Every structure is written in structure tokens, then in C-alpha cells.
């Protein structure tokens, strides 16, 4: 049975605190036993769809997506 990787990633994000440490591609890859490139592909899609918040780092001065954060809960603003 195929695994819906985006759904699995969103499930992990739902269990996270929006002010905590991001779920990095490496963290998620180890958790699911897949490559970080595969996680990055799905992460970019989730961010593009507005379903997850990006976590960026500067790599040689260029902001680079390296992980995900859950979307903030609008009821807790």
C-alpha cells in the first residue's frame, strides 16, 4: 500500500509546537526511512500550497529551505 508522504509529514507537523525547533529534512528522512531529497520535494509542495511554514537557513548568504514548521493556529494569535 503506498504511503502518502505529504500526509505523513503533516501529521508530524501537527504534533509540533509552532514556536519550537523545525522538523528538518534530515529529521523527517530518518523518521520515514527515505532520502532527504524526497522530503525536500514534498516540503516544497506543502509550502507552495500553504499547508506548512518554511524554515530557512542562510547558505553562503542565500536563504535556503531546510525544514518545516506547522502552520500557526489562528485561534492562538
Short mmCIF file of C-alpha atoms in Angstrom, two decimals:
data_model
loop_
_atom_site.label_atom_id
_atom_site.label_comp_id
_atom_site.label_asym_id
_atom_site.label_seq_id
_atom_site.Cartn_x
_atom_site.Cartn_y
_atom_site.Cartn_z
CA UNK A 1 0.00 0.00 0.00
CA UNK A 2 1.52 3.38 -1.00
CA UNK A 3 2.27 5.90 1.71
CA UNK A 4 1.04 9.48 1.30
CA UNK A 5 4.28 11.20 2.30
CA UNK A 6 2.72 14.66 2.45
CA UNK A 7 0.05 13.40 4.84
CA UNK A 8 2.71 11.73 6.99
CA UNK A 9 4.74 14.96 7.11
CA UNK A 10 1.65 16.98 8.04
CA UNK A 11 0.88 14.51 10.83
CA UNK A 12 4.35 15.08 12.28
CA UNK A 13 3.93 18.86 11.99
CA UNK A 14 0.56 18.74 13.76
CA UNK A 15 2.28 17.20 16.78
CA UNK A 16 4.83 20.02 16.94
CA UNK A 17 4.82 23.33 18.79
CA UNK A 18 4.80 26.25 16.32
CA UNK A 19 7.42 28.06 18.42
CA UNK A 20 9.72 25.05 18.72
CA UNK A 21 12.53 23.60 16.64
CA UNK A 22 11.71 22.93 12.97
CA UNK A 23 11.43 19.44 11.52
CA UNK A 24 14.47 19.38 9.23
CA UNK A 25 14.64 17.38 6.05
CA UNK A 26 17.19 15.08 7.69
CA UNK A 27 14.93 14.50 10.72
CA UNK A 28 11.97 13.62 8.52
CA UNK A 29 14.06 11.45 6.18
CA UNK A 30 15.34 9.35 9.11
CA UNK A 31 11.86 9.07 10.60
CA UNK A 32 10.35 7.74 7.36
CA UNK A 33 13.35 5.87 6.00
CA UNK A 34 13.53 7.88 2.77
CA UNK A 35 16.00 10.32 1.23
CA UNK A 36 16.14 13.95 2.28
CA UNK A 37 15.74 14.84 -1.43
CA UNK A 38 12.34 13.13 -1.42
CA UNK A 39 11.37 15.02 1.75
CA UNK A 40 12.53 18.31 0.16
CA UNK A 41 10.34 17.65 -2.88
CA UNK A 42 7.25 17.14 -0.73
CA UNK A 43 8.18 20.02 1.59
CA UNK A 44 8.35 22.46 -1.31
CA UNK A 45 4.90 21.33 -2.41
CA UNK A 46 3.45 21.72 1.10
CA UNK A 47 4.90 25.23 1.40
CA UNK A 48 3.66 26.19 -2.09
CA UNK A 49 0.16 25.00 -1.15
CA UNK A 50 0.28 26.95 2.13
CA UNK A 51 -0.06 23.77 4.21
CA UNK A 52 3.24 24.21 6.09
CA UNK A 53 5.56 27.04 7.10
CA UNK A 54 9.08 27.02 5.67
CA UNK A 55 12.14 27.02 7.92
CA UNK A 56 15.02 28.76 6.19
CA UNK A 57 18.77 28.94 6.81
CA UNK A 58 21.37 31.06 5.04
CA UNK A 59 23.75 29.01 2.92
CA UNK A 60 26.55 31.28 1.68
CA UNK A 61 24.21 34.23 2.07
CA UNK A 62 21.31 32.62 0.20
CA UNK A 63 18.12 31.76 2.14
CA UNK A 64 17.57 28.03 1.68
CA UNK A 65 14.62 25.87 2.73
CA UNK A 66 15.89 23.25 5.19
CA UNK A 67 12.86 22.25 7.20
CA UNK A 68 9.22 22.79 8.04
CA UNK A 69 7.16 24.23 10.85
CA UNK A 70 3.46 23.74 11.44
CA UNK A 71 1.11 26.49 10.34
CA UNK A 72 0.34 28.80 13.29
CA UNK A 73 -3.04 28.21 14.90
CA UNK A 74 -5.10 31.34 14.09
CA UNK A 75 -7.10 30.84 17.29
CA UNK A 76 -3.97 31.28 19.41
CA UNK A 77 -2.78 34.57 17.88
#
